[in-house]
Amino acid sequence: MGFLNSLKDQLSTAYELLAAGWGLQLLWGIGWTLAVTMVSMLIGAALGSLVAAAKLSHRGGLRFIGESYTTVFRGEPELLIIYLFYYGGTQILTGVARSTGSIGSTDILNMPSFLGGVLAVGIISGAYQAEVFRGSFLAIQRGELEAARAYGMSAWLRFRLVIMPQVLRLAVPGLGNVWQLTIKDSALISVTGVAELMLTANKAARSTHHSLLFYTVAGILYLVMTSISTPIFDKAERYTSRSFLRPK
Amino acid sequence: MSASLAAAANAASSPDEASAISVKDMRKCFGNHEVLKGISLEAHKGDVISILGSSGSGKSTLLRCINLLETPDSGEVRVDGELIKMKPGRDGNQVPADIRQVERIRANLAMVFQSFNLWSHMTVLENLVAAPTHVLKRPRAECLEQAEALLKRVGIWERRNYYPPHMSGGQQQRAAIARALAMNPKVMLFDEPTSALDPELVGEVLRVMRSLAEEGRTMLVVTHEMSFARDVSSKVMFLHKGEVDCLGEPKEMFARAPTQQFGQFIANFNK
Ligand SMILES: Nc1ncnc2c1ncn2[C@@H]1O[C@H](COP(=O)(O)OP(=O)(O)OP(=O)(O)O)[C@@H](O)[C@H]1O
Ligand SMILES: [Mg+2]
């Protein structure tokens, strides 16, 4: 009986706190988390396809660059890379601005936190996407690429008409995994001050001393975001691989 | 003396009007395995040349060197009189000098593969219009119209909106032949078009190929179908260990094998 009463108290406190404005802030946090993740995924897609192309190149130098990229950015702690971009970026920006005299010699020019964050997370995401794209390319039937050459397609046409559509189809499940990783990595950029879900939960927990409540709520929200993406990517996969499923 | 020299020079610079494909002294090694040991081949317009030979004799390599899917180490290829320009590459072997020229010539040499190689993410109709619209830059409406007509001709018009993986091997190969025809090619290259098919599906593909031969198309056909070689082709070329062992009229060659090798080869088939 006492337990039930205390649970009821807890819930009503939670309700009050969320209704008092923290709920809205958490919603904004979700918005920023999704924005960071999406922009990072796009940056990662651009970098990842270049890196995959480099890794598949027959030029040794390019292959080395591609290999190094994926080794470094998958092998380093994500937090280190974020610090490197955010604080390192701030140091470089400040140095440049001071030397050109656009700021005073003791002023600091901060790396914009959203930009620094999405660059860092995008670069990490790119390392994982590169692996996905490379695997997808290797899964294309060699004969289909050969047919594209035999029918006079230029390298660009082969890419646009045969390689890209098939890589996208084969990459969807892998990209779903990278999306989940990238959502989780986005929480780390709270250290740069972007008001995404993690930072908001932190702020709420500290200022109300209801850590248990806010971290649990944030945890549930992350879980919703990562698990909602599964059926979405499944659906996308069914669409992009429709030529391989039996017609109904 | 000088007149005959001039005539020879003239013949070299303006090749035979009727020549569709001319290959001179083509050589190709993979590592230190010499697969083509100086092959020459002359196909006139309307010729249907069956290329026979046991496994590993270099038949596929010959076809693939003609459209530069493989780069021959030496030798020259002319398509419709036009020499494919080569230049010395870094490792001493020649490489194509002008990739645009190679692409343009490939578009005139439609290839049909043993394993069909239709683009699996496109419907049959899309497979037929992709290269004509993008490579030949012909209007899409015209290409679609031609594609539908070709699909009717090879008997799979009902399947035009199917994706290749949903069709039988015979249907896929007929679609692949239609894709080749959609290029209005000068020469068609077939690399064992029926070898990957179940026996009961071979006939439908051979029927289409026979009708192409009858309408006067120029075809180089690598095949193990002796009946096609004997009854449909205008010339038979027998490769043995990377060399042309013998070449001639099919009726004569099958009636009396000109070489012992070829005799053995057909004897093995008749067993
Ligand atoms: N890309 C390659 N790299 C190395 N060796 C190759 C390559 N392609 C072909 N070969 C070799 O060259 C030889 C001739 O091959 P090719 O495919 O031309 O034979 P084929 O006459 O078409 O035989 P089949 O009837 O089995 O198709 C074979 O010994 C083969 O192993
Ligand atoms: Mg072969």
XYZ file of C-alpha atoms and ligand atoms in Angstrom:
551
model
C 0.000 0.000 0.000
C 2.821 2.379 0.979
C 4.669 1.462 -2.210
C 1.685 2.238 -4.410
C 1.184 5.583 -2.701
C 4.803 6.525 -3.176
C 4.612 5.513 -6.863
C 1.547 7.733 -7.195
C 3.488 10.608 -5.637
C 6.381 10.041 -7.975
C 4.141 10.073 -11.013
C 2.393 13.237 -10.028
C 5.754 14.971 -9.402
C 6.903 13.770 -12.796
C 3.767 15.119 -14.365
C 4.163 18.469 -12.670
C 7.800 18.803 -13.674
C 7.134 17.865 -17.281
C 4.104 20.145 -17.482
C 6.049 22.980 -15.895
C 8.114 23.333 -19.056
C 10.658 20.529 -18.931
C 8.403 18.455 -21.194
C 8.493 21.105 -23.876
C 12.250 21.462 -23.502
C 12.675 17.731 -23.899
C 10.593 17.889 -27.084
C 12.939 20.565 -28.400
C 15.781 18.317 -27.368
C 14.342 15.538 -29.534
C 14.103 18.002 -32.400
C 17.767 18.966 -32.083
C 18.847 15.359 -31.707
C 17.046 14.460 -34.928
C 18.500 17.519 -36.676
C 22.037 16.674 -35.575
C 21.564 13.045 -36.612
C 20.150 13.858 -40.016
C 22.766 16.468 -40.895
C 25.497 14.137 -39.635
C 24.086 11.282 -41.715
C 24.169 13.498 -44.813
C 27.730 14.637 -44.161
C 28.597 11.022 -43.487
C 26.921 9.878 -46.718
C 28.974 12.323 -48.777
C 32.230 11.456 -47.009
C 31.389 7.771 -46.825
C 30.815 7.432 -50.567
C 34.098 9.207 -51.343
C 35.968 7.064 -48.846
C 34.345 3.887 -50.173
C 35.368 4.885 -53.700
C 38.910 5.498 -52.476
C 39.012 2.113 -50.761
C 37.845 0.420 -53.962
C 40.239 2.336 -56.192
C 43.048 0.512 -57.944
C 45.405 3.348 -57.048
C 47.416 2.405 -53.988
C 47.615 5.956 -52.668
C 43.851 6.442 -52.672
C 43.289 3.059 -51.093
C 45.697 3.974 -48.319
C 43.852 7.222 -47.613
C 40.509 5.406 -47.538
C 41.805 2.657 -45.271
C 43.371 5.181 -42.904
C 40.139 7.145 -42.679
C 38.003 4.193 -41.653
C 40.671 2.827 -39.327
C 41.172 6.131 -37.511
C 37.577 7.251 -37.194
C 36.242 3.877 -36.161
C 39.163 3.229 -33.859
C 39.178 6.441 -31.831
C 36.714 7.212 -29.021
C 33.918 9.374 -30.451
C 34.282 11.832 -27.600
C 37.917 12.459 -28.468
C 36.997 13.317 -32.037
C 34.280 15.685 -30.866
C 36.712 17.451 -28.523
C 39.254 17.571 -31.318
C 36.815 19.241 -33.681
C 35.172 21.537 -31.184
C 38.118 22.702 -29.098
C 40.672 22.211 -31.860
C 38.386 24.096 -34.235
C 38.008 26.879 -31.696
C 41.776 27.095 -31.352
C 42.300 27.309 -35.108
C 39.478 29.831 -35.633
C 40.784 31.969 -32.795
C 44.337 31.838 -34.132
C 43.225 32.837 -37.625
C 40.918 35.599 -36.363
C 43.587 37.018 -34.072
C 46.250 37.044 -36.755
C 43.951 38.826 -39.213
C 42.998 41.254 -36.475
C 39.270 40.578 -36.689
C 39.188 39.929 -32.921
C 41.321 41.264 -30.055
C 44.465 39.404 -28.999
C 42.776 37.991 -25.896
C 39.360 37.302 -27.432
C 38.256 33.817 -28.352
C 36.314 32.824 -31.454
C 34.335 29.715 -30.596
C 33.673 26.987 -33.099
C 29.903 27.154 -33.715
C 28.704 24.281 -31.558
C 26.179 22.819 -34.006
C 28.678 22.955 -36.855
C 31.527 21.482 -34.814
C 29.220 18.771 -33.517
C 27.732 17.659 -36.815
C 31.145 17.713 -38.483
C 32.593 15.431 -35.838
C 29.601 13.071 -35.731
C 29.306 13.222 -39.549
C 32.920 12.221 -39.986
C 32.485 9.268 -37.644
C 29.237 8.311 -39.331
C 31.089 8.559 -42.667
C 33.595 5.942 -41.571
C 30.801 3.459 -40.865
C 28.853 4.411 -43.993
C 32.000 3.910 -46.086
C 32.091 0.286 -44.947
C 28.415 -0.134 -45.786
C 28.820 1.379 -49.269
C 31.917 -0.642 -49.989
C 30.202 -3.875 -49.017
C 27.173 -2.960 -51.132
C 29.312 -2.200 -54.153
C 31.085 -5.520 -53.828
C 27.704 -7.260 -53.687
C 26.664 -5.975 -57.119
C 26.787 -8.736 -59.716
C 30.035 -8.236 -61.664
C 28.223 -9.215 -64.857
C 25.841 -6.278 -64.577
C 28.746 -3.851 -64.377
C 30.337 -5.591 -67.307
C 27.141 -5.292 -69.319
C 27.111 -1.567 -68.595
C 30.624 -1.283 -70.015
C 29.787 -3.503 -72.962
C 26.875 -1.233 -73.899
C 29.116 1.805 -74.158
C 28.234 3.499 -70.876
C 30.793 5.992 -69.647
C 32.094 5.767 -66.088
C 29.572 8.415 -65.024
C 26.631 6.654 -66.680
C 27.639 3.359 -65.121
C 27.696 5.040 -61.740
C 24.389 6.817 -62.198
C 22.377 4.068 -63.892
C 23.753 0.863 -62.415
C 26.060 1.378 -59.448
C 24.255 4.031 -57.419
C 20.754 2.526 -57.534
C 22.074 -0.896 -56.593
C 24.394 0.376 -53.866
C 21.475 2.260 -52.343
C 19.306 -0.819 -52.417
C 21.935 -3.024 -50.841
C 22.981 -0.350 -48.356
C 19.592 0.280 -46.738
C 19.848 -2.292 -43.926
C 23.427 -1.260 -43.150
C 22.469 2.399 -43.171
C 19.738 1.596 -40.645
C 22.437 0.396 -38.281
C 24.562 3.478 -38.913
C 21.525 5.665 -38.227
C 21.178 4.069 -34.783
C 24.877 4.555 -34.070
C 24.653 8.156 -35.205
C 21.667 8.891 -32.952
C 23.691 7.575 -30.033
C 26.777 9.560 -31.052
C 24.669 12.692 -31.282
C 24.240 12.517 -27.487
C 27.964 13.102 -27.110
C 27.832 16.516 -28.716
C 26.001 17.762 -25.649
C 29.560 18.601 -24.538
C 29.681 21.362 -27.153
C 26.479 22.939 -25.844
C 23.961 21.988 -28.515
C 20.633 21.759 -26.685
C 19.826 18.268 -27.916
C 18.060 15.654 -25.831
C 21.057 14.609 -23.716
C 21.985 18.146 -22.729
C 18.380 18.982 -21.930
C 17.977 15.890 -19.774
C 21.201 16.789 -18.003
C 20.061 20.314 -17.328
C 16.686 19.150 -16.040
C 18.245 16.496 -13.832
C 20.689 18.928 -12.253
C 18.355 21.790 -11.655
C 15.466 19.688 -10.270
C 17.551 16.929 -8.606
C 15.292 14.372 -10.265
C 18.063 12.519 -12.066
C 16.283 9.184 -12.030
C 13.198 10.667 -13.610
C 14.834 12.695 -16.375
C 17.445 10.151 -17.403
C 14.753 7.477 -17.536
C 12.522 9.677 -19.674
C 15.463 10.554 -21.959
C 16.401 6.875 -22.155
C 12.875 5.969 -23.242
C 12.888 8.751 -25.828
C 16.197 7.544 -27.315
C 14.864 4.020 -27.418
C 11.751 5.221 -29.242
C 13.893 7.083 -31.790
C 16.234 4.165 -32.444
C 13.499 1.554 -32.584
C 11.111 3.573 -34.719
C 13.822 3.704 -37.353
C 13.811 -0.089 -37.687
C 10.369 -0.417 -39.317
C 11.069 2.681 -41.413
C 14.295 1.214 -42.800
C 12.569 -2.149 -43.261
C 9.946 -0.482 -45.359
C 12.590 1.377 -47.343
C 14.384 -1.896 -47.915
C 11.248 -3.589 -49.160
C 10.793 -0.709 -51.597
C 14.352 -0.583 -52.891
C 14.661 -4.329 -53.245
C 11.277 -4.786 -54.887
C 12.931 -6.233 -57.995
C 14.206 -9.105 -55.894
C 10.980 -10.014 -54.174
C 8.402 -12.171 -55.824
C 5.611 -10.094 -57.314
C 2.344 -10.526 -55.426
C 56.268 -2.948 -108.873
C 55.503 0.553 -107.718
C 51.914 0.136 -108.892
C 51.441 -2.978 -106.811
C 52.979 -1.244 -103.789
C 50.562 1.640 -104.223
C 47.691 -0.809 -104.519
C 48.764 -2.540 -101.320
C 49.064 0.765 -99.488
C 45.647 1.739 -100.762
C 44.116 -1.501 -99.577
C 45.594 -0.956 -96.108
C 44.254 2.564 -95.752
C 40.760 1.893 -97.110
C 39.755 -1.460 -95.751
C 37.294 -3.735 -97.383
C 33.898 -2.022 -97.681
C 32.051 -5.133 -96.579
C 34.211 -5.792 -93.529
C 32.254 -5.618 -90.270
C 34.987 -6.797 -87.941
C 38.592 -7.390 -88.684
C 41.008 -8.689 -86.082
C 44.705 -8.951 -86.870
C 47.240 -10.966 -84.921
C 45.605 -10.506 -81.540
C 47.558 -11.650 -78.508
C 46.579 -11.755 -74.874
C 48.297 -13.110 -71.785
C 46.971 -13.457 -68.266
C 50.136 -13.432 -66.178
C 52.443 -15.739 -68.100
C 49.595 -17.825 -69.484
C 49.259 -16.910 -73.154
C 45.555 -17.258 -73.896
C 45.410 -15.784 -77.419
C 48.433 -16.512 -79.580
C 47.960 -14.290 -82.574
C 44.369 -14.608 -83.742
C 43.111 -13.082 -86.956
C 39.482 -12.967 -87.898
C 37.531 -11.356 -90.695
C 33.753 -10.971 -90.458
C 31.914 -9.509 -93.414
C 28.563 -7.848 -93.163
C 25.920 -10.537 -92.817
C 28.374 -13.183 -91.667
C 27.369 -15.450 -88.822
C 30.572 -16.882 -87.447
C 30.372 -19.676 -84.907
C 33.412 -19.835 -82.687
C 33.985 -23.315 -81.331
C 36.633 -24.714 -79.062
C 37.037 -26.654 -75.889
C 36.899 -25.000 -72.499
C 39.840 -22.691 -71.903
C 40.720 -22.357 -75.589
C 40.236 -18.581 -75.406
C 36.823 -18.091 -77.026
C 35.449 -15.702 -74.409
C 38.733 -13.857 -74.206
C 38.656 -13.306 -77.972
C 35.149 -11.796 -77.853
C 36.018 -9.687 -74.819
C 39.155 -8.384 -76.505
C 37.101 -7.323 -79.521
C 34.945 -4.951 -77.478
C 37.827 -4.124 -75.150
C 36.267 -5.602 -72.021
C 39.764 -7.059 -71.880
C 42.638 -5.128 -73.364
C 44.536 -7.203 -75.934
C 48.301 -7.088 -75.459
C 48.861 -6.542 -79.156
C 47.096 -6.771 -82.467
C 44.508 -4.569 -84.098
C 40.734 -4.514 -84.177
C 38.691 -2.718 -86.818
C 34.956 -2.327 -86.541
C 33.217 -1.304 -89.746
C 36.624 -0.250 -91.034
C 37.435 1.935 -88.049
C 40.624 1.044 -86.227
C 40.394 1.038 -82.426
C 43.239 3.314 -81.456
C 45.699 2.014 -78.912
C 48.719 3.570 -77.289
C 51.590 2.163 -75.265
C 50.681 1.834 -71.592
C 52.865 2.081 -68.518
C 53.743 -1.605 -68.295
C 54.702 -1.824 -71.967
C 51.384 -3.331 -73.104
C 49.018 -1.247 -75.150
C 45.970 0.499 -73.695
C 43.033 2.208 -75.440
C 44.091 5.647 -76.638
C 40.640 7.171 -76.638
C 38.065 5.803 -74.219
C 35.300 7.789 -75.961
C 36.060 5.961 -79.182
C 35.965 2.642 -77.335
C 32.599 3.505 -75.784
C 31.199 4.537 -79.148
C 32.401 1.324 -80.770
C 31.106 -0.828 -77.909
C 27.668 0.659 -78.483
C 27.880 -0.773 -82.026
C 28.892 -4.208 -80.780
C 26.048 -5.356 -78.581
C 27.058 -8.293 -76.443
C 24.887 -11.129 -75.158
C 26.317 -12.941 -72.162
C 26.086 -16.487 -70.924
C 24.579 -15.314 -67.633
C 22.302 -12.675 -69.273
C 23.585 -9.814 -67.093
C 20.371 -7.854 -67.302
C 20.362 -4.963 -64.850
C 18.398 -6.468 -62.008
C 17.073 -3.214 -60.560
C 15.388 -2.238 -63.829
C 12.292 -3.733 -65.423
C 12.737 -5.465 -68.753
C 11.528 -2.380 -70.589
C 13.929 -0.142 -68.667
C 16.744 -2.559 -69.514
C 15.945 -2.091 -73.185
C 15.820 1.698 -73.182
C 18.668 2.498 -70.753
C 21.573 2.370 -73.196
C 19.736 3.648 -76.291
C 18.527 6.758 -74.457
C 21.655 7.474 -72.408
C 24.458 6.189 -74.613
C 23.001 6.759 -78.077
C 20.968 9.767 -76.860
C 17.913 8.771 -78.854
C 14.496 10.161 -77.876
C 12.913 8.137 -75.111
C 9.515 7.780 -76.758
C 11.080 6.332 -79.874
C 13.200 3.932 -77.787
C 10.175 2.762 -75.833
C 8.268 2.091 -79.005
C 11.156 0.105 -80.460
C 11.642 -1.744 -77.164
C 8.024 -2.902 -77.122
C 8.285 -4.059 -80.708
C 11.459 -6.002 -79.943
C 9.892 -7.618 -76.896
C 6.973 -8.724 -79.048
C 9.411 -10.146 -81.520
C 11.221 -12.255 -78.923
C 7.890 -13.219 -77.387
C 8.083 -11.667 -73.917
C 6.104 -8.474 -74.347
C 3.772 -9.605 -71.526
C 6.773 -9.542 -69.205
C 7.887 -6.017 -70.105
C 7.247 -4.700 -66.588
C 8.854 -7.645 -64.819
C 12.182 -7.428 -63.098
C 14.726 -9.870 -64.531
C 15.063 -11.982 -61.359
C 11.365 -12.852 -61.677
C 11.740 -14.473 -65.079
C 12.993 -17.827 -66.343
C 16.481 -18.078 -67.814
C 15.113 -18.403 -71.332
C 12.991 -15.294 -70.904
C 15.923 -13.384 -69.451
C 18.154 -14.351 -72.335
C 15.508 -13.334 -74.859
C 15.225 -10.016 -73.026
C 19.011 -9.693 -73.185
C 18.952 -10.314 -76.934
C 16.234 -7.668 -77.270
C 18.399 -5.307 -75.241
C 21.213 -5.926 -77.708
C 18.915 -5.353 -80.691
C 17.688 -2.083 -79.196
C 21.159 -0.656 -79.847
C 20.742 -1.271 -83.608
C 24.211 -2.793 -83.425
C 26.470 -3.323 -86.417
C 27.666 -6.617 -84.981
C 26.278 -8.817 -82.224
C 28.625 -10.761 -79.979
C 27.199 -13.843 -78.267
C 29.182 -15.629 -75.576
C 27.592 -19.047 -75.039
C 24.081 -17.617 -74.887
C 22.441 -20.971 -74.166
C 24.970 -22.583 -71.858
C 23.362 -21.402 -68.632
C 19.885 -22.526 -69.660
C 17.936 -25.604 -68.734
C 17.796 -27.884 -71.794
C 14.105 -27.248 -72.361
C 14.718 -23.484 -72.594
C 17.556 -23.638 -75.135
C 15.228 -23.946 -78.105
C 13.375 -20.683 -77.559
C 16.652 -18.749 -77.508
C 18.128 -20.545 -80.510
C 14.958 -19.801 -82.478
C 15.421 -16.086 -81.884
C 19.094 -16.279 -82.862
C 18.293 -18.194 -86.006
C 15.795 -15.546 -87.051
C 18.456 -12.868 -86.515
C 20.860 -14.793 -88.715
C 18.181 -15.122 -91.375
C 17.575 -11.385 -91.509
C 21.235 -10.859 -92.319
C 22.659 -9.640 -89.036
C 26.374 -9.893 -88.488
C 27.014 -12.151 -85.531
C 29.968 -13.696 -83.765
C 28.652 -16.590 -81.717
C 30.672 -18.546 -79.209
C 28.631 -21.675 -78.742
C 28.557 -25.329 -77.896
C 25.381 -25.827 -79.929
C 26.696 -27.871 -82.834
C 23.378 -27.742 -84.665
C 23.492 -23.940 -84.659
C 27.098 -23.925 -85.865
C 26.377 -26.408 -88.622
C 22.981 -25.239 -89.846
C 22.847 -21.511 -89.170
C 26.331 -20.038 -89.336
C 28.084 -18.990 -92.508
C 31.539 -19.748 -91.137
C 32.912 -21.875 -88.345
C 36.098 -21.018 -86.549
C 37.695 -23.593 -84.292
C 40.047 -22.346 -81.598
C 42.544 -24.645 -80.010
C 44.864 -23.496 -77.236
C 44.640 -19.867 -78.237
C 45.141 -20.383 -81.966
C 42.831 -20.667 -84.940
C 43.060 -24.358 -85.630
C 40.761 -24.254 -88.629
C 38.189 -22.054 -90.274
C 35.726 -22.725 -93.026
C 32.264 -23.411 -94.364
C 30.221 -25.312 -91.785
C 28.899 -27.916 -94.215
C 32.390 -28.843 -95.362
C 33.920 -28.710 -91.903
C 31.300 -30.950 -90.393
C 31.316 -33.323 -93.365
C 35.065 -33.791 -93.204
C 37.051 -32.324 -90.337
C 39.994 -30.397 -91.793
C 42.214 -31.072 -88.779
C 42.607 -33.898 -86.358
C 41.879 -31.571 -83.424
C 38.552 -30.504 -84.861
C 37.696 -34.096 -85.710
C 38.259 -35.082 -82.107
C 36.272 -32.109 -80.879
C 33.167 -33.044 -82.861
C 33.607 -36.698 -82.095
C 33.458 -35.817 -78.386
C 30.237 -33.944 -78.968
C 28.572 -36.730 -80.884
C 29.277 -39.193 -78.115
N 40.580 -12.474 -66.136
C 41.349 -13.568 -66.233
N 42.441 -13.716 -65.471
C 43.245 -14.810 -65.557
N 43.018 -15.815 -66.396
C 41.947 -15.742 -67.197
C 41.056 -14.624 -67.158
N 40.077 -14.831 -68.063
C 40.355 -16.008 -68.634
N 41.466 -16.568 -68.117
C 42.074 -17.846 -68.534
O 42.249 -17.821 -69.920
C 41.951 -19.074 -70.499
C 40.923 -18.895 -71.586
O 39.723 -18.477 -70.998
P 38.409 -18.213 -71.819
O 37.380 -17.786 -70.839
O 38.679 -17.308 -72.942
O 38.094 -19.667 -72.357
P 36.817 -20.168 -73.118
O 37.292 -20.742 -74.393
O 35.795 -19.105 -73.195
O 36.337 -21.348 -72.193
P 34.844 -21.773 -71.744
O 34.320 -22.665 -72.815
O 35.088 -22.533 -70.479
O 34.043 -20.542 -71.545
C 41.506 -19.972 -69.374
O 42.589 -20.776 -68.998
C 41.153 -19.018 -68.267
O 41.428 -19.599 -67.025
Mg 33.916 -18.740 -72.242
